[in-house]
Each structure stands twice: as structure tokens, then as C-alpha cells.
Coordinates of C-alpha atoms and ligand atoms in Angstrom, one line a residue:
X1 CA -5.1 -13.6 -12.4
X2 CA -8.5 -12.0 -12.7
X3 CA -11.0 -14.1 -11.3
X4 CA -14.2 -15.0 -13.3
X5 CA -16.0 -13.4 -9.9
X6 CA -13.9 -10.2 -10.1
X7 CA -14.3 -9.8 -13.6
X8 CA -18.1 -9.5 -13.0
X9 CA -17.3 -6.2 -10.7
X10 CA -14.6 -4.3 -13.2
X11 CA -15.8 -1.1 -14.2
X12 CA -14.9 1.7 -16.4
X13 CA -12.8 4.1 -14.0
X14 CA -14.0 7.1 -15.4
X15 CA -17.5 6.7 -16.6
X16 CA -20.4 7.0 -14.4
X17 CA -24.1 5.2 -15.3
X18 CA -26.9 7.7 -16.1
X19 CA -28.9 7.0 -13.2
X20 CA -28.0 8.7 -9.7
X21 CA -30.3 10.7 -7.3
X22 CA -32.2 13.6 -7.9
X23 CA -29.1 15.5 -7.7
X24 CA -26.2 13.3 -9.8
X25 CA -28.5 11.7 -12.6
X26 CA -27.9 12.6 -15.9
X27 CA -29.3 11.7 -19.1
X28 CA -27.5 8.7 -20.8
X29 CA -24.3 8.9 -22.7
X30 CA -20.9 9.6 -22.0
X31 CA -21.6 13.3 -21.8
X32 CA -22.8 12.8 -18.1
X33 CA -19.3 11.5 -17.5
X34 CA -17.6 14.6 -17.9
X35 CA -18.9 16.0 -15.0
X36 CA -17.1 13.3 -12.6
X37 CA -15.8 15.0 -9.9
X38 CA -19.4 16.3 -9.0
X39 CA -21.3 13.8 -9.2
X40 CA -19.1 11.0 -7.4
X41 CA -19.2 13.3 -4.5
X42 CA -22.4 13.4 -4.1
X43 CA -23.9 12.8 -0.7
X44 CA -26.1 10.1 -1.7
X45 CA -23.0 7.8 -2.7
X46 CA -23.0 8.9 -6.5
X47 CA -24.0 6.8 -9.2
X48 CA -22.3 3.5 -10.1
X49 CA -19.6 3.4 -12.6
X50 CA -20.3 1.5 -16.0
X51 CA -19.7 -2.1 -16.1
X52 CA -17.0 -3.6 -18.4
X53 CA -17.5 -6.2 -21.4
X54 CA -15.1 -9.0 -22.1
X55 CA -13.9 -9.5 -25.4
X56 CA -11.0 -10.4 -27.5
X57 CA -7.7 -8.7 -26.1
X58 CA -9.5 -7.1 -23.2
X59 CA -12.5 -5.2 -21.3
X60 CA -14.5 -2.9 -23.2
X61 CA -16.2 0.3 -21.7
X62 CA -19.7 0.6 -23.4
X63 CA -19.9 4.3 -22.6
X64 CA -16.4 5.9 -23.8
X65 CA -15.6 2.4 -25.9
X66 CA -12.3 2.6 -24.1
X67 CA -10.7 -1.2 -24.1
X68 CA -8.6 -2.3 -21.4
X69 CA -6.0 -4.5 -22.1
X70 CA -5.5 -7.8 -20.1
X71 CA -2.2 -8.8 -19.4
X72 CA -1.0 -12.4 -18.5
X73 CA -0.7 -11.6 -14.5
X74 CA -3.0 -8.5 -14.2
X75 CA -5.8 -6.7 -15.9
X76 CA -4.6 -3.0 -16.8
X77 CA -7.2 -0.6 -15.7
X78 CA -4.9 2.4 -15.4
X79 CA -6.0 6.0 -16.5
X80 CA -4.8 9.1 -16.6
X81 CA -8.2 11.0 -15.6
X82 CA -6.9 11.0 -11.8
X83 CA -4.2 13.8 -12.6
X84 CA -0.9 14.4 -11.7
X85 CA 0.6 10.9 -12.1
X86 CA 3.6 12.1 -10.3
X87 CA 3.4 9.3 -7.7
X88 CA 3.5 6.8 -10.2
X89 CA 6.8 7.6 -12.2
X90 CA 9.2 6.4 -9.3
X91 CA 7.3 3.2 -9.1
X92 CA 6.7 2.7 -12.6
X93 CA 10.5 2.5 -12.9
X94 CA 11.7 -1.2 -13.1
X95 CA 15.0 -0.5 -11.8
X96 CA 13.8 1.0 -8.9
X97 CA 11.6 -1.8 -8.0
X98 CA 14.6 -4.1 -7.9
X99 CA 16.7 -2.0 -6.0
X100 CA 13.6 -2.0 -3.3
X101 CA 14.4 -5.8 -3.1
X102 CA 11.2 -6.9 -2.4
X103 CA 10.9 -10.8 -1.7
X104 CA 8.4 -13.4 -1.8
X105 CA 8.8 -14.1 2.0
X106 CA 5.9 -13.4 4.6
X107 CA 6.0 -9.8 6.1
X108 CA 8.0 -9.8 9.1
X109 CA 8.9 -7.4 11.3
X110 CA 7.3 -3.6 11.3
X111 CA 5.4 -5.4 8.0
X112 CA 4.1 -7.7 10.2
X113 CA 2.7 -5.6 12.6
X114 CA 0.8 -3.6 10.2
X115 CA -0.5 -7.1 8.6
X116 CA -1.3 -8.1 11.9
X117 CA -3.1 -4.8 12.8
X118 CA -4.9 -4.8 9.5
X119 CA -6.3 -8.3 9.9
X120 CA -7.5 -7.5 13.5
X121 CA -9.0 -4.3 13.1
X122 CA -10.7 -5.4 9.8
X123 CA -11.3 -8.8 11.3
X124 CA -11.7 -10.3 8.3
X125 CA -13.9 -13.3 7.8
X126 CA -13.1 -16.7 5.8
X127 CA -14.0 -16.0 2.0
X128 CA -14.7 -12.1 2.3
X129 CA -13.4 -10.1 -0.6
X130 CA -10.8 -7.5 0.7
X131 CA -9.2 -5.1 -1.7
X132 CA -5.6 -3.9 -1.1
X133 CA -5.3 -0.1 -2.1
X134 CA -1.7 0.5 -3.2
X135 CA -0.4 -3.1 -3.6
X136 CA 3.0 -2.7 -4.1
X137 CA 4.2 -5.9 -5.4
X138 CA 1.3 -8.2 -3.7
X139 CA 2.9 -9.3 -0.3
X140 CA 0.3 -8.0 1.5
X141 CA -2.7 -9.2 -0.5
X142 CA -1.1 -12.7 -0.7
X143 CA -0.8 -12.7 3.6
X144 CA -4.6 -11.9 3.3
X145 CA -4.9 -14.2 0.6
X146 CA -3.2 -17.1 2.9
X147 CA -5.2 -16.3 5.9
X148 CA -8.6 -17.1 3.8
X149 CA -9.8 -14.2 2.6
X150 CA -10.5 -13.2 -1.1
X151 CA -7.9 -10.8 -1.9
X152 CA -7.3 -8.2 -5.1
X153 CA -4.5 -5.7 -5.4
X154 CA -4.5 -2.7 -7.1
X155 CA -1.5 -0.7 -7.9
X156 CA 0.1 2.2 -10.3
X157 CA 2.8 -0.3 -11.0
X158 CA 2.7 -3.2 -12.5
X159 CA 5.5 -4.9 -10.8
X160 CA 3.8 -8.1 -9.2
X161 CA 5.5 -11.1 -7.4
X162 CA 4.9 -14.2 -9.4
X163 CA 3.4 -15.9 -6.1
X164 CA 0.8 -13.0 -5.8
X165 CA 0.1 -13.1 -9.5
X166 CA -0.9 -17.1 -8.9
X167 CA -3.5 -16.4 -6.1
X168 CA -4.7 -13.1 -6.1
X169 CA -6.6 -10.8 -8.4
X170 CA -4.1 -8.1 -9.6
X171 CA -4.9 -4.8 -11.5
X172 CA -2.8 -1.7 -12.4
X173 CA -5.0 1.1 -11.7
X174 CA -5.5 4.7 -10.1
X175 CA -6.5 4.9 -6.6
X176 CA -8.2 8.1 -7.3
X177 CA -10.4 6.2 -9.9
X178 CA -11.0 2.9 -8.9
X179 CA -12.2 0.6 -11.7
X180 CA -15.1 -1.5 -9.7
X181 CA -18.7 -1.4 -9.3
X182 CA -20.4 -0.2 -6.2
X183 CA -20.3 -2.5 -3.0
X184 CA -17.8 -4.8 -4.5
X185 CA -15.7 -5.8 -1.4
X186 CA -16.4 -6.3 2.1
X187 CA -13.4 -4.8 3.3
X188 CA -10.2 -2.9 1.9
X189 CA -7.0 -1.2 3.4
X190 CA -4.1 0.6 2.6
X191 CA -0.9 0.4 4.2
X192 CA 1.8 2.8 3.7
X193 CA 0.3 4.6 0.7
X194 CA -1.7 7.8 1.9
X195 CA 1.8 9.5 2.5
X196 CA 2.6 9.3 -1.3
X197 CA -0.5 11.3 -2.3
X198 CA -1.5 15.1 -2.3
X199 CA -4.5 15.9 -0.2
X200 CA -6.9 15.9 -3.7
X201 CA -5.5 12.5 -4.2
X202 CA -6.3 11.6 -0.4
X203 CA -10.0 12.9 -1.0
X204 CA -10.7 11.0 -4.2
X205 CA -8.8 7.8 -2.7
X206 CA -11.6 8.0 0.4
X207 CA -14.5 8.6 -2.0
X208 CA -13.5 5.5 -4.0
X209 CA -13.2 3.2 -1.0
X210 CA -16.5 4.3 0.2
X211 CA -18.1 3.3 -2.8
X212 CA -16.4 0.1 -3.5
X213 CA -17.1 -1.1 0.2
X214 CA -20.7 -2.7 0.5
X215 CA -22.8 -1.7 3.1
X216 CA -21.1 -2.1 7.1
X217 CA -17.9 -2.2 5.0
X218 CA -14.5 -1.7 6.9
X219 CA -11.3 0.5 5.8
X220 CA -8.0 -0.3 7.4
X221 CA -5.3 2.6 6.7
X222 CA -1.9 3.2 7.9
X223 CA 0.0 6.1 7.6
X224 CA 0.8 9.1 9.1
X225 CA -0.1 13.0 10.2
X226 CA 2.7 15.4 10.6
X227 CA 2.6 15.2 14.2
X228 CA 5.1 13.7 16.6
X229 CA 4.8 12.8 20.5
X230 CA 7.8 13.2 23.0
X231 CA 8.6 9.6 22.1
X232 CA 9.1 10.2 18.6
X233 CA 12.6 12.0 19.7
X234 CA 13.7 9.1 20.7
X235 CA 13.3 7.4 17.3
X236 CA 14.5 10.5 15.6
X237 CA 18.3 10.2 17.9
X238 CA 18.2 6.6 16.5
X239 CA 17.4 7.8 12.9
X240 CA 20.1 10.5 13.4
X241 CA 22.6 7.7 14.6
X242 CA 21.4 5.5 11.7
X243 CA 22.4 7.9 9.1
X244 CA 25.5 8.5 10.9
X245 CA 26.3 4.9 10.3
X246 CA 25.1 5.2 6.8
X247 CA 27.9 7.9 6.4
X248 CA 30.3 5.7 7.8
X249 CA 29.0 2.9 5.7
X250 CA 28.0 0.6 8.5
X251 CA 24.3 1.0 7.4
X252 CA 22.7 0.8 4.0
X253 CA 20.9 3.9 4.6
X254 CA 20.2 4.6 0.9
X255 CA 17.2 2.1 1.0
X256 CA 15.1 3.7 3.2
X257 CA 15.5 7.0 1.8
X258 CA 14.6 5.9 -1.2
X259 CA 11.2 4.4 -0.1
X260 CA 10.7 8.1 1.5
X261 CA 11.7 10.1 -1.5
X262 CA 8.4 10.8 -3.1
X263 CA 6.3 11.1 0.3
X264 CA 3.8 14.1 0.2
X265 CA 2.6 14.0 4.0
X266 CA -0.8 15.3 3.1
X267 CA -2.2 15.0 6.4
X268 CA -1.5 18.2 9.0
X269 CA -3.2 16.3 11.9
X270 CA -5.4 13.3 13.0
X271 CA -8.6 16.0 13.0
X272 CA -7.5 17.0 9.4
X273 CA -7.7 13.3 8.5
X274 CA -11.2 12.6 10.5
X275 CA -12.3 15.5 8.2
X276 CA -11.3 14.1 5.1
X277 CA -12.9 11.0 6.3
X278 CA -16.4 12.9 6.8
X279 CA -16.0 14.5 3.5
X280 CA -15.9 11.3 1.8
X281 CA -18.8 9.9 4.4
X282 CA -16.4 7.9 6.0
X283 CA -16.2 7.9 9.9
X284 CA -12.9 6.9 11.8
X285 CA -14.2 4.5 14.6
X286 CA -10.9 3.2 16.3
X287 CA -7.3 4.5 16.3
X288 CA -4.0 3.5 17.4
X289 CA -0.7 5.3 17.1
X290 CA 2.9 3.7 16.5
X291 CA 5.4 5.2 18.3
X292 CA 8.5 2.9 16.9
X293 CA 10.6 2.7 20.4
X294 CA 11.4 -1.2 19.9
X295 CA 11.4 -0.6 15.8
X296 CA 13.9 2.0 15.7
X297 CA 16.4 -0.2 17.9
X298 CA 15.7 -3.5 16.4
X299 CA 14.7 -2.8 13.3
X300 CA 16.4 0.6 12.3
X301 CA 19.1 0.2 14.0
X302 CA 19.9 -3.1 15.1
X303 CA 19.3 -5.3 11.9
X304 CA 20.5 -2.9 9.4
X305 CA 24.1 -2.9 11.0
X306 CA 23.8 -6.6 10.6
X307 CA 22.7 -6.8 7.0
X308 CA 25.3 -4.4 6.1
X309 CA 28.0 -6.2 7.9
X310 CA 27.3 -9.3 6.3
X311 CA 26.8 -7.5 3.0
X312 CA 30.2 -6.4 3.2
X313 CA 31.7 -9.9 4.4
X314 CA 30.1 -11.3 1.2
X315 CA 31.9 -8.5 -1.1
X316 CA 35.2 -8.8 0.6
X317 CA 35.0 -12.5 0.3
X318 CA 34.1 -12.5 -3.5
X319 CA 37.3 -9.6 -4.0
X320 CA 39.4 -12.0 -2.3
X321 CA 38.4 -14.9 -4.4
X322 CA 39.2 -12.9 -7.4
X323 CA 42.6 -11.7 -6.1
X324 CA 43.9 -14.8 -5.8
X325 CA 42.6 -15.9 -9.5
X326 CA 40.8 -19.0 -7.3
X327 CA 39.5 -22.0 -10.0
X328 CA 36.0 -21.2 -8.5
X329 CA 36.4 -17.8 -9.8
X330 CA 33.1 -18.0 -12.1
X331 CA 31.2 -19.5 -9.7
X332 CA 31.9 -16.5 -7.3
X333 CA 31.4 -14.0 -10.4
X334 CA 28.0 -15.3 -10.8
X335 CA 27.0 -15.1 -7.1
X336 CA 28.2 -11.6 -7.0
X337 CA 26.3 -10.7 -10.1
X338 CA 23.2 -12.3 -9.2
X339 CA 23.1 -10.8 -5.6
X340 CA 22.0 -7.2 -5.9
X341 CA 19.3 -8.2 -8.0
X342 CA 17.6 -11.5 -6.5
X343 CA 15.8 -10.8 -3.5
X344 CA 17.7 -13.2 -0.2
X345 CA 15.2 -15.4 0.6
X346 CA 15.5 -15.7 4.6
X347 CA 16.3 -19.3 5.6
X348 CA 14.8 -21.2 8.5
X349 CA 17.0 -19.7 11.2
X350 CA 16.3 -16.2 10.1
X351 CA 12.8 -16.8 9.6
X352 CA 12.7 -17.9 13.4
X353 CA 14.8 -14.9 14.8
X354 CA 12.5 -12.7 12.7
X355 CA 9.1 -14.3 14.2
X356 CA 10.8 -13.7 17.5
X357 CA 11.6 -10.0 16.8
X358 CA 8.5 -9.3 15.6
X359 CA 6.9 -10.2 18.6
X360 CA 8.8 -7.7 20.3
X361 CA 8.2 -5.0 17.9
X362 CA 4.4 -5.8 18.7
X363 CA 5.1 -3.9 22.1
X364 CA 5.1 -0.5 20.6
X365 CA 2.0 -0.9 19.9
X366 CA 1.1 -2.8 23.0
X367 CA 2.8 -0.3 25.1
X368 CA 2.8 3.0 23.3
X369 CA -0.6 2.4 20.9
X370 CA -2.6 4.8 22.9
X371 CA 0.1 7.7 23.1
X372 CA -0.6 10.4 20.4
X373 CA 1.8 11.0 17.4
X374 CA 2.0 10.9 13.7
X375 CA 1.7 7.1 12.1
X376 CA -1.6 5.6 13.1
X377 CA -3.7 2.6 12.3
X378 CA -7.4 3.5 11.5
X379 CA -10.5 1.3 11.2
X380 CA -12.9 3.4 9.2
X381 CA -16.5 2.5 8.6
X382 CA -18.8 4.7 6.0
X383 CA -21.7 6.7 7.4
X384 CA -25.5 6.1 6.5
X385 CA -25.7 7.9 2.8
X386 CA -27.7 11.2 3.0
X387 CA -31.6 11.2 2.2
X388 CA -32.0 12.2 -1.5
X389 CA -32.7 15.8 -1.6
X390 CA -35.3 17.5 -3.4
X391 CA -38.0 14.4 -2.8
X392 CA -41.3 15.5 -2.3
X393 CA -42.1 14.5 1.6
X394 CA -45.0 11.7 1.6
Ligands
ZN1 ZN1 -26.5 11.6 -5.7
ZN2 ZN1 -18.6 7.3 -20.3
ZN3 ZN1 -15.6 4.3 -19.8

């Protein structure tokens, strides 16, 4: 779904208006867009992107004449101009999405810890426009929408939940070439995404985030730098155990490995991230670390043991029925075939347990949020743009 309000804010991801400051202005015409990289990085904040005009079949850029299609559930503003499409390929694969087994259930456990830190640090007010940078299936955007925000989500892969498509503005696009006019959002967030980009990608994403944020806007990020605290060795120990149990078939370790398969881990340290932010005209105002002690035990080990045991019981149950040539064989075959594809919808009891465990997981941030380690939550704000250069002083 694309609301009329967001439609008015869509822009060509690669075309820049002629007007900027003395340094980034160019004569009118598409030739000026070819100097994209230097102009968007201008200290003044760069020129605005060219607004799109709605026409039959899509959205047309009056500058480069490209027509971006409007799909039933989302607007497709993907462009190849962002460079290496590597990180899109895996997530663009439909089978990969199905194997991730994303369900429409509200975020729980560590996903909920991240969601609530996002909400708390951004301090979202009802009706505020918020952009999910790398929204995946749209679960987090749906969560923000449920708390009264006007949410929009953008991802390279257009595998969105039907519930998200019905409630939230969804776009396919490149995080390094955001298709929005300047100042379109009061807030933006990016959760579990930066680690998939290379350093240039992070630089581009931060520049773009600053540009689409309104004055006084806020950006929330959850990702990790390549460092660890002493507590992290505990987590590594639990992970080693989980891997061993995975080999023994007691844990489905494959899904987690799959998620991390294309990590590029561009952030060397927190200072490195600070420097990348400063280079994009942003500053980290608040940082909390995520030392996963409770999460390692509860989510990475305990719950996956239970999950795997249940999956096994279901499989053996099915096999037994087949072996006996049960008259209900057909039904079981159906269930068996449907289970790897259809995401499990948790029942009421499971949800209650999930909520209780989520509170337990929040203790990781309460107890250890001040201990420096790799994974972190950050609240980032735009710096005031630099004064336009070479203006004669009055
Ligand atoms: Zn400029
Ligand atoms: Zn152009
Ligand atoms: Zn264009």
C-alpha cells in the first residue's frame, strides 16, 4: 500500500534537483545527476531529489524519464545505481524467505527487546512519520504502526507480510539511494541491517538517512561493531554448545547460520561508527550495548532445544501414522507438507510465555547495557548543516 501522503514525498532515487548551495548547484538537466556522489555528500545537506509524477502504470521521473512500477502491495523504486547488489541477491530469493519462516506474530524475545528500545529511544509520538530502513517482511514497521506511528518500510527484497502491506507504506528500494524528498520523516530506524552492507554502503545509508530526516529528526540503529566484552565469551561458550547440539540434531542451527551468511561486518569499532556518522553530518547521542547473557541461555539454547524437540516429535508422529497405513493418512500428509512452509502462529499460551521470557531478556540491557561490547543500540541525530561556502560576508 502507498498512501497519498507518502506518494507526494516519493522521489527518483538517483536524480537531483539543480538547486543546491554554491558548491552543489548544477545547471538544470539530467547531466547534473551524473555527479551524484559529490553533490549528495555536500556539507549543506545536498540538493533535493527530483519528485516523481504519478501516471498510468507507475511513477515517472521528469529528469531521467524512468518509470517506476506501482505493484499491488508496494512501489518498486529499486535502482541498480547503488552499486554491488550482492546483499540483495540472497534476500531476493523467495525460497530463502520461506526458509526464514517469518510469521505475522508481533515481535517477541530479542526482537521485542530491539523493538522496545527503538520505540523508547526514538520517543515516537502518535502520527509521526517513521521509516524502517531494511524492513524485511515488515514486522517491525507493523509494530510501529500498531503504536500509532505513520510507518513506511523499504527493503531490497519485496517479500512483505500481507498484514504489513495492508497497514504500512512499503517500497522496494536501495538503502544507499533512498527514493524520498528531503525531510520526509520525523524518525527512522535500521535494525539488524548495517552488518549486511560494506563500509561504503554504511556511509551512503547514513547520508541518505540524514537527508530524509526532518529538522530535529532522530535515527535509531541496532547493529554491531567487531569488538566484544568479557561477557561475550560466555555467549560464545553457549553458542559453541548450541553448535554441538546442532550437529547432534538437537537444535536447528541452520536458520541462524543462514541469517548470518552474508554478514560483511563493516564496523571495526564504535569510534569507527562515530566517524562514519560525523562524515554524514550525524552524531551519536546515546548508546546502549547488548551483552546477551539471558538471551544466550533462554533464546539461543533453551527455546531452540524445545523447538527442535517438538519438530522432531511432529515428524516421528507423522512417520508412525504412515507406517500404520492410518485412514487419516491424507490429513497427516497434508500437515507434513504444509509445516516447513507455513510459519507457525503461536497460540495464546505460547504468547504468554513469550512475553514473560521477553521481560527476562530485557534484563540484558538493564544489567549489562553500559558494558562496552560489539552489538549496540544507538540514537543518532543530524548535526546542523554547515554554512554555505563562498558566500560573500555581509
Ligand atoms: Zn551544497
Ligand atoms: Zn536526473
Ligand atoms: Zn530520475
